[in-house]
JSON list of C-alpha atoms and ligand atoms in Angstrom, two decimals:
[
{"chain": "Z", "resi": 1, "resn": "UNK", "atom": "CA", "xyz": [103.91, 45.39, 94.40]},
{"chain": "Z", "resi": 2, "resn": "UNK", "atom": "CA", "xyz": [103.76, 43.80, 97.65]},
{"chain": "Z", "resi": 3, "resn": "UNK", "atom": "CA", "xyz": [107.11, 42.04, 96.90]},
{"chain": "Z", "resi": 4, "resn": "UNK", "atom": "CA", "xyz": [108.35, 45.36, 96.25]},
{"chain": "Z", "resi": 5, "resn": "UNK", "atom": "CA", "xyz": [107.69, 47.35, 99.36]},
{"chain": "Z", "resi": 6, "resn": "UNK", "atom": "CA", "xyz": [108.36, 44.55, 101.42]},
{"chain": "Z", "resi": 7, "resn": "UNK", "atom": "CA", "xyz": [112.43, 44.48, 99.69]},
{"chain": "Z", "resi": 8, "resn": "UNK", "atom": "CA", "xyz": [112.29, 48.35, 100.59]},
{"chain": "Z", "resi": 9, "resn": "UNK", "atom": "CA", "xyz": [111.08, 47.75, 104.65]},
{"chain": "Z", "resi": 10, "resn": "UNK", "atom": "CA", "xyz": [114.17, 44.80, 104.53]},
{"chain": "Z", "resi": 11, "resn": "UNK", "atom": "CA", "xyz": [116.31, 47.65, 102.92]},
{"chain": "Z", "resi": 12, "resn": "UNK", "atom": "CA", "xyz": [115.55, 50.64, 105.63]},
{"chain": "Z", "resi": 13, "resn": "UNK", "atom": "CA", "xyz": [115.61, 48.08, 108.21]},
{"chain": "Z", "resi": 14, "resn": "UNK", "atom": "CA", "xyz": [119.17, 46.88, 107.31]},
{"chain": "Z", "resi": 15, "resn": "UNK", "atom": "CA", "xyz": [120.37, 50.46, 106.88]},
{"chain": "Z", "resi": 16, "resn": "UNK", "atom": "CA", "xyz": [118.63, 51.53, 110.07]},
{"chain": "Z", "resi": 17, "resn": "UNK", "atom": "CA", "xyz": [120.12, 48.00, 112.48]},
{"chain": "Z", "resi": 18, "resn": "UNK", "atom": "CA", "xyz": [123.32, 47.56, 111.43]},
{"chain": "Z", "resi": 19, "resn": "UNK", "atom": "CA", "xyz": [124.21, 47.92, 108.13]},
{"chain": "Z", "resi": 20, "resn": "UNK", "atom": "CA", "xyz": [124.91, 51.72, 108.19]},
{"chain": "Z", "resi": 21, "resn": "UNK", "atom": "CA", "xyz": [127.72, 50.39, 111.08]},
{"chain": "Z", "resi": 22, "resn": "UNK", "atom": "CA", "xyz": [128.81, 48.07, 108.08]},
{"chain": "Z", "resi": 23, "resn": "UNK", "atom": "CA", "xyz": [128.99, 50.89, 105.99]},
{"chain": "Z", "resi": 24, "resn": "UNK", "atom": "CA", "xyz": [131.17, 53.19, 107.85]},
{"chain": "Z", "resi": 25, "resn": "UNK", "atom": "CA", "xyz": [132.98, 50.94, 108.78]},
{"chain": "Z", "resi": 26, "resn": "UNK", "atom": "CA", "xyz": [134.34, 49.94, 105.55]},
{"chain": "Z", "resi": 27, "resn": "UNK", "atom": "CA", "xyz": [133.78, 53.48, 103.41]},
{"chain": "Z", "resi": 28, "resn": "UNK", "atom": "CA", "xyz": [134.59, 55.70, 105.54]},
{"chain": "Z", "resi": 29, "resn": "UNK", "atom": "CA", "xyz": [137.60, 57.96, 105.03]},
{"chain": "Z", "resi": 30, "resn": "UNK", "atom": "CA", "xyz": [140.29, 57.55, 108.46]},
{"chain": "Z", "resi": 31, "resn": "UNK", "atom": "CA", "xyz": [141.65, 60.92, 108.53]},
{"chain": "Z", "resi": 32, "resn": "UNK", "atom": "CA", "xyz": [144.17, 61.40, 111.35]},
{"chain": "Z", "resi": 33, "resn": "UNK", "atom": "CA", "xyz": [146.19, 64.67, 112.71]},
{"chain": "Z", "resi": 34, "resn": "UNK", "atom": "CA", "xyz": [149.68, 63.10, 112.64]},
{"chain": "Z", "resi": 35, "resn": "UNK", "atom": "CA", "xyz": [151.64, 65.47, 114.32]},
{"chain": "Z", "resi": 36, "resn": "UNK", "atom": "CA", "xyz": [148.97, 64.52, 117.49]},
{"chain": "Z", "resi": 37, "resn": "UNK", "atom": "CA", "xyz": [148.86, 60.72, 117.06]},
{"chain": "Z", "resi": 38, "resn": "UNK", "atom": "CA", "xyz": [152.71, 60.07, 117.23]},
{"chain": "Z", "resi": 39, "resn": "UNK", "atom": "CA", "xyz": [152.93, 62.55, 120.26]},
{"chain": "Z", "resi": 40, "resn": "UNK", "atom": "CA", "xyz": [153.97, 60.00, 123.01]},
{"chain": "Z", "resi": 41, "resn": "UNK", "atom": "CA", "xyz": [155.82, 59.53, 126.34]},
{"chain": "Z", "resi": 42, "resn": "UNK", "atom": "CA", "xyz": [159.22, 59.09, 126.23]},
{"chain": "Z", "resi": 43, "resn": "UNK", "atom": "CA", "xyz": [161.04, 55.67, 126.39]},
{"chain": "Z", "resi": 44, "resn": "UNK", "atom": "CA", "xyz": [164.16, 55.32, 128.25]},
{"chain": "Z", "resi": 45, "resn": "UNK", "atom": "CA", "xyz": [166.22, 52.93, 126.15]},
{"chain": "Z", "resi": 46, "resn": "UNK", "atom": "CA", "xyz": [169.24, 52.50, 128.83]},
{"chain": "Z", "resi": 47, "resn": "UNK", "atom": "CA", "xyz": [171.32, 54.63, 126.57]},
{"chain": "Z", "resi": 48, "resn": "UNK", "atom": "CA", "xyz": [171.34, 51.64, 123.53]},
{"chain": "Z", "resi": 49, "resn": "UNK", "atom": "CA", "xyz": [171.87, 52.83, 120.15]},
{"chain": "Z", "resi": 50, "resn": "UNK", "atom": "CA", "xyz": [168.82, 51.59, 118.08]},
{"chain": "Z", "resi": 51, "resn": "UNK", "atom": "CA", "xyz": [167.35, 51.58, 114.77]},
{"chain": "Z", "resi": 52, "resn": "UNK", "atom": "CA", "xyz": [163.38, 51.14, 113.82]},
{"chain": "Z", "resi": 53, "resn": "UNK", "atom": "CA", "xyz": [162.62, 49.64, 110.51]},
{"chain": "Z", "resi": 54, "resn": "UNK", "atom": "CA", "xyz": [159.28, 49.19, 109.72]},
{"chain": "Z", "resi": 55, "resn": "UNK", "atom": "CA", "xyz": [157.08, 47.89, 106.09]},
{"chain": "Z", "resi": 56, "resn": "UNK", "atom": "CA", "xyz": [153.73, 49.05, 105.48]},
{"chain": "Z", "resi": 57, "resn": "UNK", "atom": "CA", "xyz": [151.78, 48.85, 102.18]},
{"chain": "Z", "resi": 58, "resn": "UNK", "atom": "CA", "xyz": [152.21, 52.59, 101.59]},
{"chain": "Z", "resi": 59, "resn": "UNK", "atom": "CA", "xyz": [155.37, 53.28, 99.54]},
{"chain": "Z", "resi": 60, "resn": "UNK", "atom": "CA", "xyz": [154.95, 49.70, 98.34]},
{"chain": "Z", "resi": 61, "resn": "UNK", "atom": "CA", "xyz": [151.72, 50.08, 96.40]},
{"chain": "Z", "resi": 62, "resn": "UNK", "atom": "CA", "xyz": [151.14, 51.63, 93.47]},
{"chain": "Z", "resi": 63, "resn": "UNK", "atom": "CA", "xyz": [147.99, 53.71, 94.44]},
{"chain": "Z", "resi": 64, "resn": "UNK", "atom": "CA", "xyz": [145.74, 54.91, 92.65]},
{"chain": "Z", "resi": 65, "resn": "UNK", "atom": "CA", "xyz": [145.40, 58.67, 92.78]},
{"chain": "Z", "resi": 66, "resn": "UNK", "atom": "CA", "xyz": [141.74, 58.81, 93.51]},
{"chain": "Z", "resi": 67, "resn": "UNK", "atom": "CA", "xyz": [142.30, 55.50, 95.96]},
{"chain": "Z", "resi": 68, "resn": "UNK", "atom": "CA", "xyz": [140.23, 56.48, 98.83]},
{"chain": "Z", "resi": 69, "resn": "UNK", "atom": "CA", "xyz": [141.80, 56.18, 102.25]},
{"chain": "Z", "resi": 70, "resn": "UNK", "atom": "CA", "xyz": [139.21, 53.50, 103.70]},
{"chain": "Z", "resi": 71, "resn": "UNK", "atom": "CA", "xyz": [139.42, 51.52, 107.11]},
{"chain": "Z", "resi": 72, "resn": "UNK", "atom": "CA", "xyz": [139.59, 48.03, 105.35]},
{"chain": "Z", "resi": 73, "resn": "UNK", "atom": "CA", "xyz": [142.03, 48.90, 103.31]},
{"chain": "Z", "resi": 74, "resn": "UNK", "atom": "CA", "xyz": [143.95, 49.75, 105.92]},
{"chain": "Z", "resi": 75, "resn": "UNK", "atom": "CA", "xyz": [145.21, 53.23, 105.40]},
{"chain": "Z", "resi": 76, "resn": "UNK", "atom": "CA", "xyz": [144.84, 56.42, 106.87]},
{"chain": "Z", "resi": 77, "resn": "UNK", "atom": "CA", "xyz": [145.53, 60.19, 105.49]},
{"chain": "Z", "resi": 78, "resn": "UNK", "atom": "CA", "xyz": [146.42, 63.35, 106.59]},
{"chain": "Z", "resi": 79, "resn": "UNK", "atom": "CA", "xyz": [145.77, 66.31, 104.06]},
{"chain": "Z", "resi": 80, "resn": "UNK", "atom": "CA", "xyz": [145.45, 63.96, 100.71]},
{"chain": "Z", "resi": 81, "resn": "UNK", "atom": "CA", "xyz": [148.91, 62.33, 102.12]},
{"chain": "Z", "resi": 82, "resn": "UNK", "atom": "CA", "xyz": [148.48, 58.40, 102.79]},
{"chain": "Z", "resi": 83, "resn": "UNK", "atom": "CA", "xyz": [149.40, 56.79, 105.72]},
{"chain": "Z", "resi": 84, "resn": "UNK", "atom": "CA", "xyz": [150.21, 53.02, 106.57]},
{"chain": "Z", "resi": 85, "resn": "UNK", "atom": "CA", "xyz": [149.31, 52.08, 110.07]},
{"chain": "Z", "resi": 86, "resn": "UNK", "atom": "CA", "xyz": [153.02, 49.94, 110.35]},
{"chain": "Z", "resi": 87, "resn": "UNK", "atom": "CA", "xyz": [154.17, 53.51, 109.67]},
{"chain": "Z", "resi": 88, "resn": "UNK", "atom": "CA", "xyz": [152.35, 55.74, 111.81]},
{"chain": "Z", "resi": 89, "resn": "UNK", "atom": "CA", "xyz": [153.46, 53.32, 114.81]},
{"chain": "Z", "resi": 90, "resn": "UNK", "atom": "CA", "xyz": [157.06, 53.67, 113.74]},
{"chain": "Z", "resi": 91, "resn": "UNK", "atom": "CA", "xyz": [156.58, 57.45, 114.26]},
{"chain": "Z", "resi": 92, "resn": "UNK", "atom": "CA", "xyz": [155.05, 56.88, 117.46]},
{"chain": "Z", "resi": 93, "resn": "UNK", "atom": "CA", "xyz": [157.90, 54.76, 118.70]},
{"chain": "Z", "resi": 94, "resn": "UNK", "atom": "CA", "xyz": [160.73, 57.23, 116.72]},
{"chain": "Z", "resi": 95, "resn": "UNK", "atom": "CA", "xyz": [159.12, 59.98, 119.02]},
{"chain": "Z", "resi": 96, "resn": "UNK", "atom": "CA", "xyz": [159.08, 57.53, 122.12]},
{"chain": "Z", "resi": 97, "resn": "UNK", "atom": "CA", "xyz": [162.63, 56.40, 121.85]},
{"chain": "Z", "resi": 98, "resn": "UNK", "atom": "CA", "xyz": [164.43, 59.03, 119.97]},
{"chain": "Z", "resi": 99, "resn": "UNK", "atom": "CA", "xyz": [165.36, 55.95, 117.68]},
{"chain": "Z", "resi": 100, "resn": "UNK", "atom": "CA", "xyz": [165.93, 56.89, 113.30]},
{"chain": "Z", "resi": 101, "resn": "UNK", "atom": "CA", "xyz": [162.89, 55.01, 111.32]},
{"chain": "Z", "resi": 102, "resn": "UNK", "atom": "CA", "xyz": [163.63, 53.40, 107.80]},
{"chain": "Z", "resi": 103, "resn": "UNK", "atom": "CA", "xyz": [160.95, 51.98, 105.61]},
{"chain": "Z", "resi": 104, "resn": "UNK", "atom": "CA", "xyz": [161.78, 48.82, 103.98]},
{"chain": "Z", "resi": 105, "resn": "UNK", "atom": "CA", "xyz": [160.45, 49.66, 100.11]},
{"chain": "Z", "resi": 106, "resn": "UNK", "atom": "CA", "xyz": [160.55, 46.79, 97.62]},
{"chain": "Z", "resi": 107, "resn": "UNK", "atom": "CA", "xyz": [161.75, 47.27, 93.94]},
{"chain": "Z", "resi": 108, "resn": "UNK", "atom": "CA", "xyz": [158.44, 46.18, 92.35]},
{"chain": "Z", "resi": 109, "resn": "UNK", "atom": "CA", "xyz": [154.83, 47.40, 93.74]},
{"chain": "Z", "resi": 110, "resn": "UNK", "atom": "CA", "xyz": [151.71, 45.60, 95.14]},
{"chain": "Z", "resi": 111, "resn": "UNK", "atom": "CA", "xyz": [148.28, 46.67, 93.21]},
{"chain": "Z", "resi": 112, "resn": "UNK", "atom": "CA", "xyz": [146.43, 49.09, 94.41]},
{"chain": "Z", "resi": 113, "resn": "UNK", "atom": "CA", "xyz": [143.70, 46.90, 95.15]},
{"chain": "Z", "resi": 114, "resn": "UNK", "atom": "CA", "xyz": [143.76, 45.30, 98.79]},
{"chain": "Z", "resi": 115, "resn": "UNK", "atom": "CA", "xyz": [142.28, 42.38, 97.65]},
{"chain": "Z", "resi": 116, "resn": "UNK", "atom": "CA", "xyz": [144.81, 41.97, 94.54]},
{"chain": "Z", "resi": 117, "resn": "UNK", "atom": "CA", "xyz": [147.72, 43.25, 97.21]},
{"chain": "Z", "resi": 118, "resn": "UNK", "atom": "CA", "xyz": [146.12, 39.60, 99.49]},
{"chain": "Z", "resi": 119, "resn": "UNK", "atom": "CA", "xyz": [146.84, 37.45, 96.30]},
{"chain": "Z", "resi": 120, "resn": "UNK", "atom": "CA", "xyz": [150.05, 38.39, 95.03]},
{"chain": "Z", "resi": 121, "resn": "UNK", "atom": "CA", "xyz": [151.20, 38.30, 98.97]},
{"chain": "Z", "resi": 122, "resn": "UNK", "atom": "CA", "xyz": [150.09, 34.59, 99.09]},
{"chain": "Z", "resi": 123, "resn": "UNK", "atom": "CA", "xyz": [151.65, 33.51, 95.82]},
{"chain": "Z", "resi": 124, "resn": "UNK", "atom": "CA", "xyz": [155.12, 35.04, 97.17]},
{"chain": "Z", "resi": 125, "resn": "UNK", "atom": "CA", "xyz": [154.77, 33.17, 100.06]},
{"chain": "Z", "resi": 126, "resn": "UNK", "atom": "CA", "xyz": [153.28, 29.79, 98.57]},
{"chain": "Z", "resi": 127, "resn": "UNK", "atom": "CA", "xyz": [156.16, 29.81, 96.08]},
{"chain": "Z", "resi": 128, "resn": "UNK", "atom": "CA", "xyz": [159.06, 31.17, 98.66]},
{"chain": "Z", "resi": 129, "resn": "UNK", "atom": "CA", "xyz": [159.83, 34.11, 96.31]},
{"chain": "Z", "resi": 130, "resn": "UNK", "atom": "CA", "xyz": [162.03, 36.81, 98.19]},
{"chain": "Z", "resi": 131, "resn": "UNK", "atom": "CA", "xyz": [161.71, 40.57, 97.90]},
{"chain": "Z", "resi": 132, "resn": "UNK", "atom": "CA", "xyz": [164.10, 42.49, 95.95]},
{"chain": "Z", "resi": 133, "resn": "UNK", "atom": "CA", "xyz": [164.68, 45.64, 98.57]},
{"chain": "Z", "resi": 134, "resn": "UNK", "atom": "CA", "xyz": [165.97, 49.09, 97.49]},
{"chain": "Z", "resi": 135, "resn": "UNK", "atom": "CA", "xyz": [169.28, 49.12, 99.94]},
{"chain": "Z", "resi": 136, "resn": "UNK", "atom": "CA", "xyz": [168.56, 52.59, 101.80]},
{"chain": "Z", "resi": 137, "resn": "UNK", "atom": "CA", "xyz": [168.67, 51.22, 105.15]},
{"chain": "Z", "resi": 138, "resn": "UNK", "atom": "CA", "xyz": [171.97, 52.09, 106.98]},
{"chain": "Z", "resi": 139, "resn": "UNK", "atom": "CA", "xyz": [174.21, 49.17, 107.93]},
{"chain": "Z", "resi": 140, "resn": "UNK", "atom": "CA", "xyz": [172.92, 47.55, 110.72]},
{"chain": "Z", "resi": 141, "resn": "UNK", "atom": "CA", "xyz": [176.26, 46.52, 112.28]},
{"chain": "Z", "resi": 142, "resn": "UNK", "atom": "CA", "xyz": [176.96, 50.36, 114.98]},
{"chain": "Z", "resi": 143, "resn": "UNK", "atom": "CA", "xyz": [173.36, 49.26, 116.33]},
{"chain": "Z", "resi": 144, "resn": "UNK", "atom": "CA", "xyz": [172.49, 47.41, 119.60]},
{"chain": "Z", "resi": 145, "resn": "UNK", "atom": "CA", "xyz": [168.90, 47.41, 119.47]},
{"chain": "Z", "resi": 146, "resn": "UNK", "atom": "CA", "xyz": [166.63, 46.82, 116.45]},
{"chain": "Z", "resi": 147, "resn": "UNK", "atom": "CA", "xyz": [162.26, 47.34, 116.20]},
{"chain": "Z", "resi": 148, "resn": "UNK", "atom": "CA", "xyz": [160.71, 45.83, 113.44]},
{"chain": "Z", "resi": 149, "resn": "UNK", "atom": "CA", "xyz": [157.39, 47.36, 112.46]},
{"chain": "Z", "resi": 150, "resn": "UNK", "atom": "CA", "xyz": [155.29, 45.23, 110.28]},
{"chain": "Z", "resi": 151, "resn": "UNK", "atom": "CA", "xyz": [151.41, 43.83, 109.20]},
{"chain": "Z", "resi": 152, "resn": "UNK", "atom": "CA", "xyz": [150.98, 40.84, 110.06]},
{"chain": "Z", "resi": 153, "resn": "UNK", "atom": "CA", "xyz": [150.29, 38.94, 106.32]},
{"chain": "Z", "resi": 154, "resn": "UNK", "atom": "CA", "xyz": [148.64, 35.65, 105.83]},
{"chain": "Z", "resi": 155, "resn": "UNK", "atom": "CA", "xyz": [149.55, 34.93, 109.85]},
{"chain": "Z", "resi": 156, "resn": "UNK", "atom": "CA", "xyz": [153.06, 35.72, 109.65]},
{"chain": "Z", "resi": 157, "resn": "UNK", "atom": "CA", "xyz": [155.66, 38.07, 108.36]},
{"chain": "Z", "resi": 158, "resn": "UNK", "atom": "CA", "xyz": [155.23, 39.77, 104.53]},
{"chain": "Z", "resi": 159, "resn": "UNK", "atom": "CA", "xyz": [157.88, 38.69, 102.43]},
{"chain": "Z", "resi": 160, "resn": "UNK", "atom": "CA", "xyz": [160.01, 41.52, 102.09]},
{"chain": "Z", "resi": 161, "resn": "UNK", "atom": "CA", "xyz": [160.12, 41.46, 105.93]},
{"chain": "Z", "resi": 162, "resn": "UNK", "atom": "CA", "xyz": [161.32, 38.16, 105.73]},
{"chain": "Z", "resi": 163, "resn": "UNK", "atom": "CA", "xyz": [163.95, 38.96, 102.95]},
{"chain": "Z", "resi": 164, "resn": "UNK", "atom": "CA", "xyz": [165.24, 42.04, 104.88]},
{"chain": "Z", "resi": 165, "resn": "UNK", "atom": "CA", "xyz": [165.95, 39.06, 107.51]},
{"chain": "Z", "resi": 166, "resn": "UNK", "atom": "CA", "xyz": [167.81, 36.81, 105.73]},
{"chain": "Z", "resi": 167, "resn": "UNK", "atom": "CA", "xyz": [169.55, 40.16, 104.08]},
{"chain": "Z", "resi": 168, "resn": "UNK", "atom": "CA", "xyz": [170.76, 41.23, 107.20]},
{"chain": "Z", "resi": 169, "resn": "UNK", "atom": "CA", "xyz": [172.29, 39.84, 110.64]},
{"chain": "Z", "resi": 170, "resn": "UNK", "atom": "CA", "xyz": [171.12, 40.25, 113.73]},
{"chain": "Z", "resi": 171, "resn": "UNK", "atom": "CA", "xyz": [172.41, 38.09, 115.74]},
{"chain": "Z", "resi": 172, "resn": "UNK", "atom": "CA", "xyz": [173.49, 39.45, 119.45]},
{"chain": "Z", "resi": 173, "resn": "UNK", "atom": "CA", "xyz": [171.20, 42.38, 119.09]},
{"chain": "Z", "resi": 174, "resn": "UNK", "atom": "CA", "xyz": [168.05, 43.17, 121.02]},
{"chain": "Z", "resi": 175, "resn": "UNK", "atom": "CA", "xyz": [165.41, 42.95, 118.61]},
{"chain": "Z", "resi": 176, "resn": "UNK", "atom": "CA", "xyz": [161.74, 43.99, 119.05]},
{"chain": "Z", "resi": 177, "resn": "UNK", "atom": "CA", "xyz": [158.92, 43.10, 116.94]},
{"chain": "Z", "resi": 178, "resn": "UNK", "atom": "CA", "xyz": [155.64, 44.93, 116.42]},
{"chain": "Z", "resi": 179, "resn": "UNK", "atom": "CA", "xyz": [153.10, 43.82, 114.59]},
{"chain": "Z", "resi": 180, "resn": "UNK", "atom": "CA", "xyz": [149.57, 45.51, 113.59]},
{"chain": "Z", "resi": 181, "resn": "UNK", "atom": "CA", "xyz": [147.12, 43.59, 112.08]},
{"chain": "Z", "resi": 182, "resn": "UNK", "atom": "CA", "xyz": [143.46, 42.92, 111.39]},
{"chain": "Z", "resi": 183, "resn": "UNK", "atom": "CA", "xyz": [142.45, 41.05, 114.10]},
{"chain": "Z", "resi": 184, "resn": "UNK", "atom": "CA", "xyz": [143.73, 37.11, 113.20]},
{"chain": "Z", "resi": 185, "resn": "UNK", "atom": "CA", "xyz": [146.36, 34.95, 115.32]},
{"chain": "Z", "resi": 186, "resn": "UNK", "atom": "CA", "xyz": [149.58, 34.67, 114.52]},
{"chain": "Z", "resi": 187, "resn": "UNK", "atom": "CA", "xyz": [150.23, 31.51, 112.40]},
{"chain": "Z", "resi": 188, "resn": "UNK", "atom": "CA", "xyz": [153.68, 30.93, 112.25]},
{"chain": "Z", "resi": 189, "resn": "UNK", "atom": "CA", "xyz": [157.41, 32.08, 112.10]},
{"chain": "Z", "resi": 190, "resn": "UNK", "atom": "CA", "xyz": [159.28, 30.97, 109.23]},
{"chain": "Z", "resi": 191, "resn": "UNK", "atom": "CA", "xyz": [162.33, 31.72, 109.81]},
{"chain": "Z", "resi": 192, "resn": "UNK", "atom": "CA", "xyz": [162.93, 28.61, 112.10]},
{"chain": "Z", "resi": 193, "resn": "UNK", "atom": "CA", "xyz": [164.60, 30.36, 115.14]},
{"chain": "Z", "resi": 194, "resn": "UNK", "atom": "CA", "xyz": [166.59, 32.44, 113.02]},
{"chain": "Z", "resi": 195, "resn": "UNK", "atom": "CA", "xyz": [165.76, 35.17, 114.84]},
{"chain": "Z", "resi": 196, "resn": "UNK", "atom": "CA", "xyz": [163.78, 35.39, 118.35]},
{"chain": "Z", "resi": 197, "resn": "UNK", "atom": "CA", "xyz": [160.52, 37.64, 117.43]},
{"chain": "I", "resi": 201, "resn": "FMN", "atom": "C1", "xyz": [148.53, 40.89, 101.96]},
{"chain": "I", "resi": 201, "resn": "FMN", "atom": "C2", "xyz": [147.83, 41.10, 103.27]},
{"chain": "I", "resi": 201, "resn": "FMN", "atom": "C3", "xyz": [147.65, 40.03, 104.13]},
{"chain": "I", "resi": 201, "resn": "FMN", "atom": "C4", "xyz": [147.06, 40.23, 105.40]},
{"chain": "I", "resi": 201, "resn": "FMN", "atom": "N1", "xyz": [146.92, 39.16, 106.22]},
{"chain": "I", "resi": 201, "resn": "FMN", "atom": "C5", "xyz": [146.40, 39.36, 107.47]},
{"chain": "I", "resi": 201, "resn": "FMN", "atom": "C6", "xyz": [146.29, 38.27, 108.39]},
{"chain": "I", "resi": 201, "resn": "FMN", "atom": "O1", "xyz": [146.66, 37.13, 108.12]},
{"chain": "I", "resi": 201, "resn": "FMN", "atom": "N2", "xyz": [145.72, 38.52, 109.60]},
{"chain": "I", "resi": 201, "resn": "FMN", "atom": "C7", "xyz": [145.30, 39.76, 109.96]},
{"chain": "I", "resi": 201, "resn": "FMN", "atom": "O2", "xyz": [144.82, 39.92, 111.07]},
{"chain": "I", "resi": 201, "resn": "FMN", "atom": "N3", "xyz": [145.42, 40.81, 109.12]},
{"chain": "I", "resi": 201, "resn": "FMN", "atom": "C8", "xyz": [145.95, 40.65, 107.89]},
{"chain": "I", "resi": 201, "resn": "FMN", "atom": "N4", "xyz": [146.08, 41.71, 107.03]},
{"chain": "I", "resi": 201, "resn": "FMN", "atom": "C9", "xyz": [145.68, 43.05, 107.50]},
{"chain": "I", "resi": 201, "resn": "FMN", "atom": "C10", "xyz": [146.91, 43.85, 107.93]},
{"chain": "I", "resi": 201, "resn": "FMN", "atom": "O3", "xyz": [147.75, 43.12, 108.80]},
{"chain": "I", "resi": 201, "resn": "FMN", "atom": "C11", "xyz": [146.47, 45.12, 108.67]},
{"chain": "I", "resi": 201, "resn": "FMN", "atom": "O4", "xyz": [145.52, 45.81, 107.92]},
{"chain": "I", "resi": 201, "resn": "FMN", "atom": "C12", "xyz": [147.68, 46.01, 108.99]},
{"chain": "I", "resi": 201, "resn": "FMN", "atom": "O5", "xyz": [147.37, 46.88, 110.05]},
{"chain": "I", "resi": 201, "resn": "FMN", "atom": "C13", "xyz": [148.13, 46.80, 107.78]},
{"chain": "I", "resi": 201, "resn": "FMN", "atom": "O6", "xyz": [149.25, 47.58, 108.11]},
{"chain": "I", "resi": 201, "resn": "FMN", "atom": "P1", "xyz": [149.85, 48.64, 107.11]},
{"chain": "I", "resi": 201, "resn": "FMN", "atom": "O7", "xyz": [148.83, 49.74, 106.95]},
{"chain": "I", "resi": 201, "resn": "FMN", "atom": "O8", "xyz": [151.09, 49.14, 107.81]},
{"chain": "I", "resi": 201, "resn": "FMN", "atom": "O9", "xyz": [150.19, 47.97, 105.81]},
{"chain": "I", "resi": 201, "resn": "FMN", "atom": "C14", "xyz": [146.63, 41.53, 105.77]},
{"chain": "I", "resi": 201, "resn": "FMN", "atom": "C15", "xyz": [146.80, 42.60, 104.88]},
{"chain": "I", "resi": 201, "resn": "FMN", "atom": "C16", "xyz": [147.38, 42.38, 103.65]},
{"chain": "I", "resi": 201, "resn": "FMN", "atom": "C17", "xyz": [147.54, 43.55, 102.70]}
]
């Protein structure tokens, strides 16, 4: 009895000091107005022709229809419509520099589990194992300037970022790299100065 009501006092108390934080933090629905989010300033590019590619786990996933749109997951939605943070920067910087966005989508899908998504990224990148890409990005050749967009996965670059590097050339162009990401360092570049991120 007394064991009882003293698991209930540790139970409000952890709701009441921090774990309700926890809570929201991790269950609650990120609902964004994207129209007002990706309304920015406007860049000025000194007149270079440029191209923004970006990956995000949205259009790479195979979600499930009732996946809720949670903070540690990483997504966001707008009217039942999910939205990968990699993605909603793109828009940002389309609206910012007047620059085309292309996703880079991958042939087969990561789970709709984040935590499945974690290990299947890690055994791609243990083992070296490249993307295969759908090819509906434009040829890269008429552009000066390129932005990648990406998450930052396992410290570094996910693999069909990487494979969309080797796939393409970019040497002599200006490329900028964005990265979003859940709060860890950078680990390393694997691409051995292939390109300058
Ligand atoms: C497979 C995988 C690996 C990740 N690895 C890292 C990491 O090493 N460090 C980090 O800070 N965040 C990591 N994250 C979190 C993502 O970088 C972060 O949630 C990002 O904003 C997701 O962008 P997206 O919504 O465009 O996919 C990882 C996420 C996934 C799915």
């Amino acid at each position: 009895m007394i064991l009882s009501a003293a698991l209930v006092v540790i139970c409000v108390l952890f709701f009441l000091f921090g774990g309700r934080t926890y809570i929201k933090r991790h269950y609650q629905t990120v609902h964004v107005d994207r129209a007002k989010e990706t309304l920015t300033e406007k860049v000025d590019m000194n007149g270079k022709n440029g191209i923004i590619i970006y990956f995000t786990r949205v259009g790479n996933t195979n979600f499930k229809e009732n996946v809720d749109a949670v903070s540690s997951a990483s997504l966001m939605e707008e009217n039942g419509i999910l939205i990968g943070n990699s993605e909603l920067l793109a828009e940002m910087l389309e609206n910012a520099t007047g620059y085309p966005s292309y996703a880079i989508r991958t042939k087969k899908k990561y789970s709709s589990s984040y935590g499945d998504t974690v290990s299947e990224a890690k055994k791609e990148m243990d083992e070296n194992i490249p993307s295969e890409l759908e090819n509906d990005i434009p040829d890269l050749s008429e552009y000066d300037t390129v932005v990648l967009v990406y998450p930052l996965w396992w410290g570094t670059l996910p693999m069909p970022v990487q494979t969309f590097l080797s796939e393409n050339d970019l040497e002599g162009k200006t490329v900028y790299s964005l990265v979003t990401h859940g709060g860890s360092g950078l680990k390393k570049l694997p691409l051995d100065g292939a390109v300058s991120l």
